[in-house]
Amino acid sequence: MKLSFRNNVVSLAAETPEERAICALLRAADCHIFQLHAATDRGMAFSEIGPEEDARRAPLNIVQSIAPSFAPISNLAHTPFELGGQHYASIEGFWQGLKRLDPVERRAMAKLWGGEAKGRGGSVDQPTEFVYEGVSITAGSPEHWALMRNACEAKFTQNSEAREALLATGERWLTHKVRRDSRTIPGVIMADIWMRIRSKIQEEVVTLR
Ligand SMILES: Nc1c(N[C@@H]2O[C@H](COP(=O)(O)O)[C@@H](O)[C@H]2O)[nH]c(=O)[nH]c1=O
């Protein structure tokens, strides 16, 4: 193995078949971040931290188009759950249904997910006041956000795929930055809901061990 250090770059060149085999294995970690351990002048070791984005702990923007492993966290994802004895195909179906005052229309929205839920929901404005389970709620109020939090809690408690995806975000900061921020559930509120639920689930996982 040839070793050099120039312009802040450590270079290692394989010389034997065994060293070439190790290099071939390391191709899977191309562009990953490694930590250097060089306590002596006899040699060194590099321990893998992970892919650059994870290692730098870059915030994760949770939207439908995120990497598939995190996509179940998105409100648009098909993540069936129940709340108040009603079945919902997605958070978006729940949220957009709140814009419909007619119970039949609200139930129809509950069956939707993805672009269809968002698109059909976006075609009507959120009424300033609406009724949910007999309680009058002001649009965009903390009570309205609490409904989103309850629905997300139900989703992440009942849907294991969504829960695993949320736990896989580890300690990374979550954001919800979209082209046009919602007037009733701003992205910062949405991201806060996900991070609070994540902390709660992480604590539950620790106490179960
Ligand atoms: N625009 C957008 C999402 N917006 C979603 O729309 C909902 C708020 O809608 P509204 O009440 O009409 O303002 C809320 O669930 C939010 O997550 N989601 C995504 O994954 N990707 C996007 O590009």
Coordinates of C-alpha atoms and ligand atoms in Angstrom, one line a residue:
M1 CA 0.0 0.0 0.0
K2 CA 1.4 3.4 -1.0
L3 CA 0.6 6.3 1.3
S4 CA 0.9 10.0 0.7
F5 CA -0.4 13.3 2.2
R6 CA -0.6 16.3 -0.1
N7 CA -2.8 19.4 -0.1
N8 CA -4.8 18.0 2.9
V9 CA -5.6 14.8 1.0
V10 CA -4.6 11.4 2.4
S11 CA -4.1 9.0 -0.6
L12 CA -3.7 5.3 -0.4
A13 CA -2.9 3.2 -3.5
A14 CA -3.5 -0.5 -3.5
E15 CA -0.6 -2.7 -4.6
T16 CA -1.6 -6.3 -3.8
P17 CA -4.7 -8.3 -4.9
E18 CA -5.8 -8.3 -1.2
E19 CA -5.6 -4.5 -1.0
R20 CA -7.4 -4.2 -4.3
A21 CA -10.2 -6.4 -2.9
I22 CA -10.5 -4.0 0.1
C23 CA -10.7 -1.0 -2.3
A24 CA -13.4 -2.7 -4.3
L25 CA -15.4 -3.3 -1.0
L26 CA -14.9 0.4 -0.1
R27 CA -16.5 1.5 -3.3
A28 CA -19.9 1.1 -1.5
A29 CA -18.8 3.8 0.8
D30 CA -17.7 6.2 -1.9
C31 CA -18.2 9.9 -0.7
H32 CA -19.0 8.7 2.9
I33 CA -17.4 10.5 5.8
F34 CA -14.7 8.7 7.8
Q35 CA -13.0 9.7 11.0
L36 CA -9.2 9.6 11.1
H37 CA -7.5 7.9 14.1
A38 CA -3.7 8.7 13.9
A39 CA -2.4 8.6 17.5
T40 CA 1.0 7.2 16.5
D41 CA 3.5 7.4 13.6
R42 CA 3.2 3.7 12.9
G43 CA -0.1 3.7 11.1
M44 CA -3.6 5.0 11.1
A45 CA -7.2 3.9 10.9
F46 CA -10.4 5.4 9.5
S47 CA -13.8 4.7 11.1
E48 CA -16.9 5.2 9.0
I49 CA -19.3 7.9 10.1
G50 CA -21.7 7.5 7.2
P51 CA -23.1 9.2 4.1
E52 CA -22.1 12.9 4.0
E53 CA -25.7 14.2 4.5
D54 CA -26.2 12.1 7.6
A55 CA -22.7 12.7 9.0
R56 CA -23.1 16.5 8.6
R57 CA -26.6 16.2 10.2
A58 CA -28.1 18.2 7.5
P59 CA -31.8 19.0 8.2
L60 CA -34.3 16.7 6.4
N61 CA -37.1 18.4 4.6
I62 CA -40.1 16.2 4.9
V63 CA -42.1 16.4 1.7
Q64 CA -43.7 13.8 -0.5
S65 CA -40.7 13.7 -2.9
I66 CA -38.1 12.9 -0.2
A67 CA -36.0 9.7 -0.4
P68 CA -38.3 6.6 -0.3
S69 CA -37.0 5.5 3.1
F70 CA -38.4 8.7 4.7
A71 CA -41.5 9.2 2.5
P72 CA -43.9 7.5 4.9
I73 CA -43.4 10.5 7.2
S74 CA -45.0 12.8 4.7
N75 CA -48.6 13.9 5.2
L76 CA -49.4 12.8 1.7
A77 CA -48.1 9.2 2.1
H78 CA -50.6 6.3 2.2
T79 CA -50.4 5.5 5.9
P80 CA -53.8 4.2 7.0
F81 CA -54.8 5.0 10.6
E82 CA -57.9 5.4 12.8
L83 CA -58.9 8.4 14.8
G84 CA -62.1 8.9 16.8
G85 CA -63.5 5.7 15.3
Q86 CA -63.0 6.8 11.7
H87 CA -60.6 5.4 9.2
Y88 CA -58.2 7.6 7.2
A89 CA -55.9 6.7 4.3
S90 CA -53.5 9.5 5.0
I91 CA -52.9 12.6 7.1
E92 CA -53.6 14.7 4.1
G93 CA -57.1 13.1 3.7
F94 CA -57.8 13.9 7.3
W95 CA -56.5 17.5 7.1
Q96 CA -58.1 18.4 3.8
G97 CA -61.4 16.8 5.0
L98 CA -61.6 19.4 7.7
K99 CA -62.3 22.0 5.0
R100 CA -65.5 20.1 4.1
L101 CA -68.5 20.9 6.3
D102 CA -70.7 18.2 4.8
P103 CA -69.9 14.9 6.7
V104 CA -70.3 12.8 3.5
E105 CA -67.7 15.0 1.7
R106 CA -65.4 14.8 4.7
R107 CA -65.6 11.0 4.7
A108 CA -64.8 10.9 1.0
M109 CA -61.7 13.0 1.6
A110 CA -60.6 10.6 4.3
K111 CA -60.2 7.8 1.7
L112 CA -57.6 9.9 -0.3
W113 CA -53.8 10.3 -0.2
G114 CA -51.0 11.7 -2.3
G115 CA -51.6 14.4 -4.9
E116 CA -55.3 13.5 -5.1
A117 CA -55.9 14.4 -1.4
K118 CA -53.8 17.6 -1.7
G119 CA -55.3 18.6 -5.0
R120 CA -58.9 18.0 -4.1
G121 CA -58.4 19.6 -0.7
G122 CA -56.8 22.6 -2.3
S123 CA -59.7 23.2 -4.5
V124 CA -61.7 24.6 -1.6
D125 CA -60.8 27.2 1.0
Q126 CA -60.6 26.3 4.7
P127 CA -63.7 27.8 6.3
T128 CA -62.8 30.2 9.1
E129 CA -64.8 28.1 11.6
F130 CA -65.6 24.4 11.4
V131 CA -66.9 21.7 13.6
Y132 CA -65.0 18.6 14.5
E133 CA -66.5 16.0 16.8
G134 CA -69.0 18.5 18.0
V135 CA -66.5 21.2 18.9
S136 CA -66.2 24.5 17.0
I137 CA -62.6 25.2 15.8
T138 CA -61.1 28.4 14.4
A139 CA -59.0 27.7 11.3
G140 CA -55.2 28.1 11.8
S141 CA -55.6 28.2 15.6
P142 CA -53.7 26.1 18.1
E143 CA -56.8 24.0 18.4
H144 CA -56.7 23.3 14.7
W145 CA -53.0 22.4 15.0
A146 CA -53.8 20.1 17.9
L147 CA -56.1 18.1 15.6
M148 CA -53.1 17.7 13.2
R149 CA -51.0 16.6 16.2
N150 CA -53.6 14.0 17.3
A151 CA -53.9 12.7 13.8
C152 CA -50.1 12.4 13.4
E153 CA -49.9 10.7 16.8
A154 CA -52.5 8.2 15.7
K155 CA -50.6 7.6 12.4
F156 CA -47.2 7.1 13.9
T157 CA -48.6 4.9 16.7
Q158 CA -50.6 2.7 14.5
N159 CA -48.6 2.6 11.3
S160 CA -45.3 0.7 11.8
E161 CA -43.8 1.8 8.4
A162 CA -44.3 5.4 9.3
R163 CA -43.0 5.0 12.8
E164 CA -39.8 3.2 11.6
A165 CA -39.2 6.0 9.0
L166 CA -39.6 8.7 11.6
L167 CA -37.2 6.9 14.0
A168 CA -34.7 6.4 11.1
T169 CA -34.3 10.2 11.1
G170 CA -32.5 9.9 14.4
E171 CA -31.6 13.3 15.8
R172 CA -31.7 15.2 12.6
W173 CA -33.6 18.5 12.5
L174 CA -36.8 18.1 10.4
T175 CA -38.3 20.9 8.3
H176 CA -41.3 21.2 6.1
K177 CA -40.5 23.8 3.4
V178 CA -42.8 23.8 0.5
R179 CA -43.3 26.1 -2.5
R180 CA -46.2 28.0 -0.8
D181 CA -46.4 27.7 3.0
S182 CA -49.8 26.8 4.4
R183 CA -51.7 29.6 6.1
T184 CA -53.4 27.2 8.5
I185 CA -50.5 24.7 9.4
P186 CA -47.2 26.6 8.7
G187 CA -44.2 24.3 7.9
V188 CA -42.5 25.2 11.2
I189 CA -45.5 24.0 13.2
M190 CA -45.7 20.8 11.1
A191 CA -42.0 20.0 11.5
D192 CA -42.3 20.7 15.3
I193 CA -45.2 18.1 15.5
W194 CA -43.1 15.5 13.8
M195 CA -40.0 16.1 16.0
R196 CA -42.1 16.1 19.2
I197 CA -43.8 12.8 18.3
R198 CA -40.3 11.4 17.4
S199 CA -39.0 12.3 20.9
K200 CA -42.0 10.7 22.5
I201 CA -41.5 7.4 20.5
Q202 CA -37.8 7.5 21.1
E203 CA -38.4 7.7 24.9
E204 CA -40.9 4.8 24.7
V205 CA -38.4 2.7 22.8
V206 CA -35.8 3.4 25.5
T207 CA -38.2 2.5 28.4
L208 CA -39.2 -0.7 26.6
R209 CA -35.6 -2.0 26.5
Ligands
LIG1 N1 -47.3 21.4 -0.4 C1 -46.9 20.2 0.0 C2 -47.4 19.6 1.2 N2 -48.3 20.3 1.9 C3 -49.3 19.7 2.9 O1 -50.5 20.4 2.7 C4 -51.2 20.5 4.0 C5 -51.6 21.9 4.2 O2 -52.4 22.3 3.2 P1 -53.4 23.5 3.3 O3 -54.3 23.4 4.5 O4 -54.2 23.5 2.0 O5 -52.5 24.7 3.4 C6 -50.2 19.9 5.0 O6 -50.6 18.6 5.3 C7 -48.9 19.9 4.3 O7 -48.1 18.9 4.8 N3 -46.9 18.4 1.6 C8 -45.9 17.8 0.8 O8 -45.5 16.7 1.2 N4 -45.4 18.4 -0.3 C9 -45.8 19.6 -0.7 O9 -45.3 20.1 -1.7

